[in-house]
Amino acid sequence: MPLKESIIQKKVSDYFKHKGWIVVKVIQCTLNGFPDLMLLKDGKTFFIETKAENGIVSPLQFYRHEQL
């Protein structure tokens, strides 16, 4: 049985928090396709899109990722 996206997201969040990152779960955003997680540390920002094992990144998400 594939892992649910929420479980994967929690594991990713916990890992980066343990490494000292501030992890922001983006719940609602005015930009459709925005990644699920924003990580901040030492003046750096990273974005992570989590998907279930069988999940697919949409064309809008690909576009938004390129913008970021």
Tab-separated table of N, CA, C and O in Angstrom:
chain	number	residue	atom	x	y	z
A	1	MET	N	0.843	-1.181	0.000
A	1	MET	CA	0.000	0.000	0.000
A	1	MET	C	0.891	1.248	0.000
A	1	MET	O	1.770	1.390	0.857
A	2	PRO	N	0.698	2.175	-0.945
A	2	PRO	CA	1.522	3.377	-1.016
A	2	PRO	C	1.312	4.285	0.198
A	2	PRO	O	0.218	4.330	0.767
A	3	LEU	N	2.375	5.003	0.579
A	3	LEU	CA	2.262	5.960	1.672
A	3	LEU	C	1.421	7.151	1.235
A	3	LEU	O	1.507	7.601	0.098
A	4	LYS	N	0.621	7.675	2.168
A	4	LYS	CA	-0.176	8.857	1.883
A	4	LYS	C	0.740	10.087	1.843
A	4	LYS	O	1.775	10.134	2.517
A	5	GLU	N	0.333	11.072	1.061
A	5	GLU	CA	1.117	12.297	0.944
A	5	GLU	C	1.341	12.952	2.309
A	5	GLU	O	2.424	13.462	2.606
A	6	SER	N	0.332	12.931	3.165
A	6	SER	CA	0.458	13.560	4.484
A	6	SER	C	1.542	12.893	5.334
A	6	SER	O	2.262	13.572	6.076
A	7	ILE	N	1.692	11.580	5.218
A	7	ILE	CA	2.724	10.861	5.973
A	7	ILE	C	4.109	11.222	5.437
A	7	ILE	O	5.038	11.490	6.205
A	8	ILE	N	4.239	11.262	4.119
A	8	ILE	CA	5.521	11.632	3.505
A	8	ILE	C	5.884	13.061	3.898
A	8	ILE	O	7.027	13.341	4.290
A	9	GLN	N	4.912	13.948	3.833
A	9	GLN	CA	5.147	15.348	4.181
A	9	GLN	C	5.602	15.495	5.636
A	9	GLN	O	6.513	16.266	5.938
A	10	LYS	N	4.998	14.752	6.529
A	10	LYS	CA	5.385	14.787	7.944
A	10	LYS	C	6.815	14.298	8.129
A	10	LYS	O	7.600	14.904	8.869
A	11	LYS	N	7.186	13.226	7.451
A	11	LYS	CA	8.544	12.697	7.563
A	11	LYS	C	9.568	13.692	7.026
A	11	LYS	O	10.621	13.899	7.632
A	12	VAL	N	9.255	14.328	5.896
A	12	VAL	CA	10.153	15.332	5.317
A	12	VAL	C	10.284	16.525	6.267
A	12	VAL	O	11.387	17.003	6.544
A	13	SER	N	9.150	16.994	6.791
A	13	SER	CA	9.158	18.121	7.732
A	13	SER	C	9.988	17.804	8.972
A	13	SER	O	10.818	18.611	9.391
A	14	ASP	N	9.755	16.655	9.555
A	14	ASP	CA	10.494	16.259	10.759
A	14	ASP	C	11.995	16.183	10.495
A	14	ASP	O	12.800	16.625	11.320
A	15	TYR	N	12.380	15.636	9.352
A	15	TYR	CA	13.798	15.515	9.002
A	15	TYR	C	14.460	16.893	8.949
A	15	TYR	O	15.507	17.109	9.560
A	16	PHE	N	13.839	17.829	8.225
A	16	PHE	CA	14.459	19.139	8.075
A	16	PHE	C	14.410	19.954	9.363
A	16	PHE	O	15.333	20.706	9.655
A	17	LYS	N	13.354	19.811	10.151
A	17	LYS	CA	13.305	20.481	11.456
A	17	LYS	C	14.451	19.993	12.329
A	17	LYS	O	15.099	20.781	13.019
A	18	HIS	N	14.699	18.693	12.300
A	18	HIS	CA	15.796	18.106	13.073
A	18	HIS	C	17.158	18.678	12.635
A	18	HIS	O	18.077	18.792	13.439
A	19	LYS	N	17.265	19.047	11.364
A	19	LYS	CA	18.504	19.617	10.818
A	19	LYS	C	18.589	21.134	11.039
A	19	LYS	O	19.511	21.778	10.550
A	20	GLY	N	17.614	21.719	11.750
A	20	GLY	CA	17.666	23.132	12.091
A	20	GLY	C	16.956	24.077	11.149
A	20	GLY	O	17.073	25.296	11.271
A	21	TRP	N	16.196	23.550	10.193
A	21	TRP	CA	15.458	24.382	9.249
A	21	TRP	C	14.125	24.816	9.865
A	21	TRP	O	13.530	24.091	10.651
A	22	ILE	N	13.662	26.003	9.502
A	22	ILE	CA	12.288	26.401	9.781
A	22	ILE	C	11.466	25.837	8.629
A	22	ILE	O	11.777	26.089	7.457
A	23	VAL	N	10.460	25.058	8.952
A	23	VAL	CA	9.635	24.418	7.922
A	23	VAL	C	8.231	25.011	7.987
A	23	VAL	O	7.576	24.953	9.024
A	24	VAL	N	7.797	25.602	6.882
A	24	VAL	CA	6.474	26.198	6.783
A	24	VAL	C	5.640	25.325	5.850
A	24	VAL	O	6.014	25.114	4.692
A	25	LYS	N	4.536	24.819	6.372
A	25	LYS	CA	3.607	24.065	5.526
A	25	LYS	C	2.646	25.072	4.909
A	25	LYS	O	1.901	25.748	5.618
A	26	VAL	N	2.683	25.185	3.600
A	26	VAL	CA	1.839	26.151	2.895
A	26	VAL	C	0.463	25.513	2.709
A	26	VAL	O	0.291	24.613	1.898
A	27	ILE	N	-0.493	25.988	3.487
A	27	ILE	CA	-1.833	25.404	3.458
A	27	ILE	C	-2.704	26.097	2.426
A	27	ILE	O	-3.384	25.464	1.634
A	28	GLN	N	-2.675	27.422	2.439
A	28	GLN	CA	-3.492	28.171	1.498
A	28	GLN	C	-2.647	29.310	0.946
A	28	GLN	O	-1.983	30.017	1.689
A	29	CYS	N	-2.662	29.459	-0.351
A	29	CYS	CA	-1.823	30.443	-1.014
A	29	CYS	C	-2.601	31.008	-2.199
A	29	CYS	O	-3.387	30.309	-2.822
A	30	THR	N	-2.342	32.278	-2.518
A	30	THR	CA	-3.047	32.881	-3.649
A	30	THR	C	-2.464	32.436	-4.984
A	30	THR	O	-3.024	32.730	-6.030
A	31	LEU	N	-1.339	31.725	-4.953
A	31	LEU	CA	-0.736	31.199	-6.178
A	31	LEU	C	-1.009	29.707	-6.285
A	31	LEU	O	-0.427	28.900	-5.558
A	32	ASN	N	-1.896	29.316	-7.170
A	32	ASN	CA	-2.145	27.891	-7.387
A	32	ASN	C	-0.862	27.218	-7.845
A	32	ASN	O	-0.067	27.805	-8.573
A	33	GLY	N	-0.667	26.004	-7.413
A	33	GLY	CA	0.513	25.247	-7.807
A	33	GLY	C	1.723	25.495	-6.932
A	33	GLY	O	2.801	24.969	-7.187
A	34	PHE	N	1.587	26.314	-5.876
A	34	PHE	CA	2.712	26.612	-4.985
A	34	PHE	C	3.104	25.339	-4.233
A	34	PHE	O	2.236	24.553	-3.844
A	35	PRO	N	4.403	25.111	-4.013
A	35	PRO	CA	4.848	23.893	-3.327
A	35	PRO	C	4.263	23.766	-1.917
A	35	PRO	O	3.879	24.753	-1.293
A	36	ASP	N	4.259	22.546	-1.416
A	36	ASP	CA	3.668	22.229	-0.119
A	36	ASP	C	4.462	22.780	1.054
A	36	ASP	O	3.890	23.173	2.062
A	37	LEU	N	5.782	22.739	0.961
A	37	LEU	CA	6.646	23.133	2.072
A	37	LEU	C	7.637	24.210	1.649
A	37	LEU	O	8.165	24.162	0.537
A	38	MET	N	7.889	25.153	2.570
A	38	MET	CA	8.922	26.160	2.365
A	38	MET	C	9.906	26.005	3.522
A	38	MET	O	9.499	25.983	4.686
A	39	LEU	N	11.188	25.862	3.196
A	39	LEU	CA	12.229	25.669	4.197
A	39	LEU	C	13.122	26.900	4.243
A	39	LEU	O	13.528	27.410	3.197
A	40	LEU	N	13.431	27.353	5.465
A	40	LEU	CA	14.240	28.554	5.652
A	40	LEU	C	15.367	28.279	6.647
A	40	LEU	O	15.134	27.710	7.715
A	41	LYS	N	16.581	28.704	6.267
A	41	LYS	CA	17.724	28.546	7.177
A	41	LYS	C	18.904	29.341	6.612
A	41	LYS	O	19.200	29.256	5.418
A	42	ASP	N	19.557	30.091	7.476
A	42	ASP	CA	20.779	30.810	7.110
A	42	ASP	C	20.610	31.679	5.867
A	42	ASP	O	21.487	31.728	5.000
A	43	GLY	N	19.475	32.355	5.738
A	43	GLY	CA	19.232	33.224	4.599
A	43	GLY	C	18.900	32.497	3.305
A	43	GLY	O	18.827	33.109	2.251
A	44	LYS	N	18.698	31.200	3.387
A	44	LYS	CA	18.355	30.405	2.207
A	44	LYS	C	16.909	29.945	2.303
A	44	LYS	O	16.398	29.689	3.386
A	45	THR	N	16.270	29.825	1.154
A	45	THR	CA	14.892	29.339	1.084
A	45	THR	C	14.822	28.220	0.054
A	45	THR	O	15.341	28.357	-1.053
A	46	PHE	N	14.206	27.118	0.447
A	46	PHE	CA	13.988	25.991	-0.454
A	46	PHE	C	12.506	25.634	-0.428
A	46	PHE	O	11.828	25.849	0.575
A	47	PHE	N	12.028	25.111	-1.525
A	47	PHE	CA	10.638	24.693	-1.636
A	47	PHE	C	10.595	23.203	-1.947
A	47	PHE	O	11.404	22.703	-2.725
A	48	ILE	N	9.642	22.510	-1.335
A	48	ILE	CA	9.489	21.070	-1.566
A	48	ILE	C	8.029	20.767	-1.890
A	48	ILE	O	7.121	21.197	-1.177
A	49	GLU	N	7.842	20.038	-2.963
A	49	GLU	CA	6.512	19.534	-3.343
A	49	GLU	C	6.484	18.063	-2.961
A	49	GLU	O	7.284	17.275	-3.457
A	50	THR	N	5.599	17.690	-2.061
A	50	THR	CA	5.500	16.286	-1.676
A	50	THR	C	4.361	15.634	-2.448
A	50	THR	O	3.356	16.275	-2.756
A	51	LYS	N	4.560	14.390	-2.761
A	51	LYS	CA	3.544	13.608	-3.472
A	51	LYS	C	3.499	12.213	-2.869
A	51	LYS	O	4.510	11.687	-2.402
A	52	ALA	N	2.328	11.615	-2.915
A	52	ALA	CA	2.215	10.205	-2.554
A	52	ALA	C	3.040	9.403	-3.564
A	52	ALA	O	3.411	9.927	-4.628
A	53	GLU	N	3.338	8.187	-3.245
A	53	GLU	CA	4.170	7.365	-4.123
A	53	GLU	C	3.615	7.285	-5.542
A	53	GLU	O	4.364	7.176	-6.501
A	54	ASN	N	2.313	7.369	-5.674
A	54	ASN	CA	1.698	7.305	-6.996
A	54	ASN	C	1.225	8.683	-7.479
A	54	ASN	O	0.513	8.792	-8.455
A	55	GLY	N	1.653	9.754	-6.796
A	55	GLY	CA	1.237	11.116	-7.131
A	55	GLY	C	1.932	11.651	-8.377
A	55	GLY	O	3.002	11.186	-8.761
A	56	ILE	N	1.304	12.628	-9.006
A	56	ILE	CA	1.827	13.218	-10.240
A	56	ILE	C	1.848	14.736	-10.077
A	56	ILE	O	0.875	15.332	-9.615
A	57	VAL	N	2.963	15.353	-10.469
A	57	VAL	CA	3.071	16.810	-10.448
A	57	VAL	C	2.298	17.353	-11.649
A	57	VAL	O	2.506	16.916	-12.784
A	58	SER	N	1.412	18.294	-11.378
A	58	SER	CA	0.585	18.854	-12.454
A	58	SER	C	1.393	19.829	-13.312
A	58	SER	O	2.430	20.350	-12.860
A	59	PRO	N	0.936	20.103	-14.520
A	59	PRO	CA	1.613	21.097	-15.359
A	59	PRO	C	1.733	22.462	-14.671
A	59	PRO	O	2.759	23.133	-14.781
A	60	LEU	N	0.688	22.872	-13.931
A	60	LEU	CA	0.749	24.147	-13.220
A	60	LEU	C	1.827	24.116	-12.138
A	60	LEU	O	2.555	25.088	-11.945
A	61	GLN	N	1.960	22.993	-11.448
A	61	GLN	CA	2.999	22.871	-10.431
A	61	GLN	C	4.387	22.937	-11.068
A	61	GLN	O	5.277	23.618	-10.536
A	62	PHE	N	4.588	22.265	-12.189
A	62	PHE	CA	5.876	22.361	-12.907
A	62	PHE	C	6.182	23.821	-13.251
A	62	PHE	O	7.291	24.298	-13.053
A	63	TYR	N	5.186	24.519	-13.762
A	63	TYR	CA	5.351	25.926	-14.133
A	63	TYR	C	5.750	26.761	-12.917
A	63	TYR	O	6.675	27.554	-12.958
A	64	ARG	N	5.021	26.573	-11.808
A	64	ARG	CA	5.281	27.337	-10.582
A	64	ARG	C	6.682	27.023	-10.053
A	64	ARG	O	7.419	27.913	-9.637
A	65	HIS	N	7.094	25.773	-10.138
A	65	HIS	CA	8.430	25.391	-9.663
A	65	HIS	C	9.505	26.095	-10.486
A	65	HIS	O	10.517	26.541	-9.954
A	66	GLU	N	9.298	26.184	-11.781
A	66	GLU	CA	10.243	26.899	-12.643
A	66	GLU	C	10.315	28.382	-12.277
A	66	GLU	O	11.388	28.969	-12.295
A	67	GLN	N	9.195	28.965	-11.928
A	67	GLN	CA	9.180	30.367	-11.526
A	67	GLN	C	10.004	30.585	-10.254
A	67	GLN	O	10.710	31.585	-10.140
A	68	LEU	N	9.889	29.666	-9.330
A	68	LEU	CA	10.592	29.801	-8.057
A	68	LEU	C	12.067	29.503	-8.209
A	68	LEU	O	12.895	29.996	-7.506
